[in-house]
Short mmCIF file of C-alpha atoms in Angstrom, two decimals:
data_model
loop_
_atom_site.label_atom_id
_atom_site.label_comp_id
_atom_site.label_asym_id
_atom_site.label_seq_id
_atom_site.Cartn_x
_atom_site.Cartn_y
_atom_site.Cartn_z
CA MET A 1 38.83 87.32 102.77
CA LYS A 2 38.43 90.26 105.17
CA SER A 3 37.91 93.19 102.83
CA LEU A 4 39.03 94.14 99.35
CA LEU A 5 38.62 97.87 99.97
CA PRO A 6 42.19 98.60 101.20
CA LEU A 7 43.60 96.66 98.24
CA VAL A 8 41.45 98.61 95.76
CA ILE A 9 42.44 101.95 97.35
CA VAL A 10 46.17 101.13 97.17
CA LEU A 11 45.99 99.99 93.54
CA VAL A 12 43.95 103.02 92.42
CA LEU A 13 46.28 105.50 94.17
CA ALA A 14 49.42 103.74 92.88
CA THR A 15 48.06 103.75 89.32
CA ALA A 16 47.21 107.45 89.50
CA TYR A 17 50.65 108.27 90.88
CA GLY A 18 52.35 106.05 88.30
CA ILE A 19 50.61 107.80 85.39
CA TRP A 20 51.35 111.27 86.81
CA HIS A 21 54.98 110.31 87.37
CA LYS A 22 55.40 108.91 83.84
CA MET A 23 53.90 112.07 82.33
CA ARG A 24 56.34 114.46 83.97
CA GLU A 25 59.35 112.17 83.77
CA GLY A 26 62.23 113.63 81.79
CA THR A 27 60.48 116.83 80.67
CA PHE A 28 62.42 120.07 81.01
CA LYS A 29 60.66 122.51 83.30
CA VAL A 30 61.58 126.17 83.01
CA ARG A 31 62.66 127.80 86.27
CA LYS A 32 62.09 131.51 86.46
CA ALA A 33 62.15 132.31 90.15
CA LYS A 34 65.37 132.09 92.17
CA ALA A 35 67.39 130.46 89.41
CA ALA A 36 70.74 129.17 90.64
CA VAL A 37 73.97 130.41 89.07
CA LEU A 38 76.75 127.85 88.85
CA ASP A 39 80.37 128.18 87.85
CA ALA A 40 83.24 125.91 86.84
CA LYS A 41 84.61 125.89 90.39
CA MET A 42 81.38 124.52 91.88
CA LEU A 43 81.00 121.95 89.12
CA GLY A 44 84.62 120.91 88.89
CA ALA A 45 84.70 121.33 85.12
CA PRO A 46 84.43 124.22 82.64
CA LEU A 47 81.02 125.33 81.35
CA GLY A 48 80.01 124.96 77.71
CA SER A 49 80.38 128.11 75.61
CA ARG A 50 76.59 128.30 75.04
CA VAL A 51 74.85 125.50 77.01
CA THR A 52 75.84 123.18 79.87
CA LEU A 53 73.91 120.07 80.83
CA VAL A 54 74.61 119.10 84.44
CA GLN A 55 73.47 115.57 85.26
CA PHE A 56 73.18 114.36 88.85
CA SER A 57 73.34 110.59 89.33
CA SER A 58 73.41 108.14 92.23
CA ALA A 59 74.34 104.50 92.80
CA PHE A 60 70.87 102.96 93.11
CA CYS A 61 69.59 104.36 89.85
CA THR A 62 69.22 102.40 86.62
CA PRO A 63 67.97 105.28 84.39
CA CYS A 64 71.05 107.33 85.38
CA ARG A 65 73.20 105.06 83.20
CA THR A 66 70.93 105.42 80.15
CA THR A 67 70.71 109.18 80.66
CA ARG A 68 74.47 109.51 80.92
CA ALA A 69 75.00 107.50 77.73
CA LEU A 70 72.34 109.48 75.85
CA LEU A 71 73.59 112.92 76.89
CA SER A 72 77.28 112.25 76.31
CA GLN A 73 76.54 110.70 72.91
CA MET A 74 74.27 113.62 71.92
CA THR A 75 76.66 116.35 73.02
CA ALA A 76 79.82 114.68 71.64
CA ASP A 77 79.61 116.59 68.35
CA MET A 78 78.17 119.84 69.75
CA ASP A 79 81.06 122.25 70.21
CA ASP A 80 79.15 124.80 72.26
CA VAL A 81 77.44 122.32 74.64
CA ALA A 82 79.10 120.61 77.60
CA HIS A 83 77.74 117.60 79.48
CA LEU A 84 78.91 117.36 83.09
CA HIS A 85 78.20 114.32 85.19
CA ILE A 86 78.05 114.68 88.98
CA ASP A 87 77.77 111.96 91.61
CA ALA A 88 75.04 113.31 93.88
CA GLU A 89 76.24 111.36 96.90
CA ALA A 90 79.73 112.88 96.75
CA ASN A 91 78.34 116.40 96.27
CA LEU A 92 75.56 116.65 98.84
CA ASP A 93 76.27 120.35 99.45
CA LEU A 94 75.51 121.15 95.85
CA VAL A 95 72.51 118.78 95.89
CA ASN A 96 71.10 120.58 98.93
CA ARG A 97 71.76 124.03 97.50
CA LEU A 98 70.08 123.16 94.19
CA ASN A 99 67.30 121.25 95.97
CA ILE A 100 67.73 118.08 93.93
CA LEU A 101 65.34 115.43 95.22
CA SER A 102 65.84 112.43 92.95
CA THR A 103 68.13 111.05 90.29
CA PRO A 104 68.72 111.44 87.45
CA THR A 105 68.13 115.21 87.51
CA THR A 106 69.55 117.18 84.60
CA LEU A 107 69.97 120.95 84.84
CA ILE A 108 70.32 123.04 81.73
CA LEU A 109 72.50 126.14 82.14
CA ASP A 110 73.01 129.06 79.78
CA LYS A 111 76.45 130.49 79.04
CA SER A 112 76.51 132.54 82.24
CA GLY A 113 75.90 129.36 84.27
CA THR A 114 72.32 130.33 85.18
CA GLU A 115 69.89 127.46 85.48
CA VAL A 116 67.21 127.88 82.81
CA GLY A 117 65.48 124.53 83.28
CA ARG A 118 65.69 121.06 84.73
CA ALA A 119 64.46 117.59 83.88
CA VAL A 120 63.74 115.05 86.59
CA GLY A 121 64.02 111.45 85.37
CA ALA A 122 65.47 110.14 82.12
CA PRO A 123 64.90 112.75 79.36
CA LYS A 124 64.07 111.80 75.78
CA ARG A 125 66.31 112.75 72.86
CA ASP A 126 63.79 115.20 71.34
CA GLU A 127 63.25 116.93 74.69
CA VAL A 128 66.96 117.42 75.11
CA LEU A 129 67.39 118.79 71.58
CA ALA A 130 64.49 121.20 72.06
CA ALA A 131 65.82 122.36 75.43
CA ILE A 132 69.32 122.95 74.01
CA ALA A 133 67.89 124.83 71.03
CA SER A 134 65.81 127.10 73.28
CA VAL A 135 68.83 128.50 75.13
CA LYS A 136 70.12 131.74 73.64
CA MET B 1 76.72 101.44 102.23
CA SER B 2 79.65 99.09 101.75
CA GLN B 3 78.11 97.45 98.69
CA GLN B 4 78.92 100.50 96.63
CA LEU B 5 82.59 99.64 96.79
CA LYS B 6 82.03 96.27 95.14
CA THR B 7 82.11 96.01 91.38
CA PRO B 8 78.56 96.07 90.09
CA THR B 9 76.93 92.77 89.15
CA LEU B 10 74.88 92.94 85.98
CA ILE B 11 71.54 91.13 85.93
CA ASP B 12 68.73 90.73 83.37
CA VAL B 13 66.37 93.71 83.85
CA ARG B 14 63.34 91.46 83.40
CA GLY B 15 64.21 89.46 86.53
CA PRO B 16 63.39 92.19 89.09
CA ARG B 17 60.23 93.12 87.17
CA PHE B 18 59.03 89.53 87.21
CA SER B 19 59.83 89.32 90.93
CA ALA B 20 57.94 92.57 91.53
CA THR B 21 54.87 91.07 89.87
CA ILE B 22 54.94 88.02 92.17
CA THR B 23 55.50 90.41 95.11
CA VAL B 24 52.38 92.36 94.10
CA ILE B 25 50.29 89.17 94.15
CA VAL B 26 51.68 87.99 97.51
CA LEU B 27 51.25 91.40 99.18
CA ALA B 28 47.76 91.80 97.69
CA ILE B 29 46.80 88.49 99.33
CA ALA B 30 48.39 89.61 102.61
CA LEU B 31 46.46 92.89 102.53
CA ALA B 32 43.10 91.43 101.51
CA THR B 33 43.20 88.55 103.99
CA GLN B 34 45.01 90.50 106.77
CA ASN B 35 47.27 87.47 107.04
CA ALA B 36 50.58 88.12 108.82
CA TRP B 37 52.02 84.75 107.78
CA VAL B 38 51.80 85.68 104.11
CA LEU B 39 53.61 88.93 104.92
CA ALA B 40 56.23 86.99 106.90
CA LEU B 41 56.91 84.87 103.84
CA GLN B 42 57.38 87.98 101.70
CA ALA B 43 59.61 89.51 104.42
CA VAL B 44 61.95 86.51 104.11
CA VAL B 45 62.09 87.00 100.33
CA PHE B 46 62.81 90.73 100.81
CA ALA B 47 65.55 89.89 103.31
CA ILE B 48 67.28 87.55 100.87
CA GLY B 49 67.00 90.17 98.12
CA ALA B 50 68.32 92.92 100.38
CA ILE B 51 71.24 90.97 101.85
CA ARG B 52 72.38 88.62 99.08
CA GLY B 53 70.93 90.43 96.07
CA PRO B 54 67.70 90.39 94.02
CA GLN B 55 69.04 87.59 91.79
CA PHE B 56 69.09 85.11 94.70
CA THR B 57 65.43 85.21 95.83
CA PRO B 58 63.03 82.29 95.22
CA TYR B 59 61.18 84.52 92.71
CA ALA B 60 64.42 85.10 90.79
CA PHE B 61 64.93 81.33 90.81
CA ILE B 62 61.52 80.83 89.16
CA PHE B 63 62.43 83.53 86.65
CA LYS B 64 65.71 81.85 85.76
CA ARG B 65 64.36 78.31 85.57
CA VAL B 66 60.88 78.80 84.14
CA VAL B 67 60.41 82.24 82.60
CA LYS B 68 63.75 83.22 81.10
CA PRO B 69 64.18 80.12 78.88
CA ARG B 70 60.85 81.04 77.24
CA LEU B 71 61.70 84.67 76.60
CA ARG B 72 63.16 85.89 73.34
CA GLY B 73 64.78 89.14 72.40
CA GLU B 74 67.92 90.95 73.40
CA VAL B 75 68.91 90.67 77.05
CA VAL B 76 69.20 94.13 78.59
CA THR B 77 71.17 94.13 81.81
CA GLU B 78 71.26 96.48 84.77
CA ASP B 79 73.33 96.96 87.89
CA SER B 80 71.90 94.75 90.65
CA ARG B 81 72.25 97.51 93.28
CA PRO B 82 69.14 99.59 92.43
CA PRO B 83 66.76 96.59 92.78
CA GLN B 84 68.72 95.48 95.87
CA PHE B 85 68.05 98.88 97.44
CA ALA B 86 64.35 98.50 96.60
CA GLN B 87 64.34 95.07 98.31
CA SER B 88 65.75 96.65 101.49
CA VAL B 89 63.00 99.29 101.45
CA GLY B 90 60.44 96.50 100.99
CA PHE B 91 61.98 94.61 103.89
CA ILE B 92 61.64 97.62 106.21
CA PHE B 93 57.96 98.03 105.29
CA ALA B 94 57.39 94.29 105.82
CA LEU B 95 59.03 94.50 109.26
CA VAL B 96 56.80 97.42 110.25
CA GLY B 97 53.77 95.45 109.04
CA LEU B 98 54.78 92.41 111.08
CA LEU B 99 55.33 94.61 114.10
CA GLY B 100 51.81 95.98 113.59
CA ALA B 101 50.42 92.44 113.48
CA ALA B 102 52.39 91.52 116.62
CA ILE B 103 50.87 94.39 118.61
CA GLY B 104 47.45 93.67 117.13
CA SER B 105 47.18 96.87 115.10
CA SER B 106 45.53 96.14 111.77
CA LEU B 107 45.97 99.83 110.87
CA VAL B 108 49.78 99.69 111.11
CA PHE B 109 49.72 96.36 109.29
CA GLY B 110 47.50 97.73 106.52
CA ILE B 111 49.48 100.95 105.98
CA ALA B 112 52.86 99.19 105.88
CA VAL B 113 51.66 96.45 103.53
CA GLY B 114 49.89 99.11 101.45
CA PHE B 115 53.12 101.08 100.91
CA ALA B 116 55.13 97.95 100.07
CA LEU B 117 52.39 96.85 97.68
CA ALA B 118 52.25 100.29 96.02
CA ALA B 119 56.04 100.28 95.49
CA ALA B 120 56.05 96.75 94.05
CA PHE B 121 53.07 97.60 91.83
CA LEU B 122 54.75 100.75 90.50
CA ASN B 123 57.92 98.77 89.83
CA SER B 124 56.04 95.99 88.07
CA VAL B 125 53.68 98.09 85.94
CA PHE B 126 55.52 101.40 85.46
CA ASN B 127 59.15 100.25 85.79
CA TYR B 128 59.39 102.68 88.71
CA CYS B 129 62.86 103.10 90.20
CA LEU B 130 62.57 103.33 94.00
CA GLY B 131 66.30 103.95 94.48
CA CYS B 132 66.11 106.97 92.14
CA GLU B 133 63.36 108.56 94.21
CA MET B 134 64.33 107.59 97.74
CA TYR B 135 68.09 107.17 98.07
CA LEU B 136 68.98 110.85 97.75
CA LEU B 137 66.16 111.85 100.10
CA VAL B 138 67.41 109.36 102.72
CA LEU B 139 70.95 110.70 102.35
CA ARG B 140 69.78 114.31 102.64
CA ILE B 141 67.78 113.58 105.77
CA ARG B 142 70.65 111.61 107.32
CA THR B 143 73.23 114.34 106.76
CA ARG B 144 71.01 117.19 107.94
#
């Protein structure tokens, strides 16, 4: 046994990061400054009449599948909300422009296509409902 | 990334988490004892997981033979590609660590093993998805 100090440091830092990561995972953050404006042409599908959820997914991502199932099931009976699913790898231009760093990332757009918030990681049902309700 | 063209293989989600736990123990021993042979062993496991898939490693074998028959509850499956990606990242860190040991740098060894250990620990305890966090970043850097 040489020293346990490096091991302790790694485990403490990883635990702190893990807790921080879990806390912010899937929560919708409001973006005020330099909000992006998206349209049907960029997204390849029409916007919702009131709200659009734009989900970015990638291949090596297990929570992307759960998020996709949750969002499409939730929005199925909402007439004024659209759920668009985008493969990040095939749309790197858009990913760069919107500065998307990890998957799943879900943007919430108002009816003009302006980004009003985004959730990084798998969002929870209540968070999604609250975010949709908050868009005028 | 030719594996994306293949149809996804579905595996029990508990398998990679069990394997991550064993990985944490092995890498913790490697880090605490500064033993390159322990890291070399883990590097072989990572290589199998990265090339053949996470369901073919010795740890997955233990899971299938010993752990899984004792587990109850509904089997939730996942695509094998996200954990396979994580195994490749682990393999790269293990290689860097071995390189450090080969040139006699315990600092390089310690940092590389530390990162691999942190990733395995996050996966094991927090169900952290390395592919979610890293794959897009790698792509964005590569296409810049």
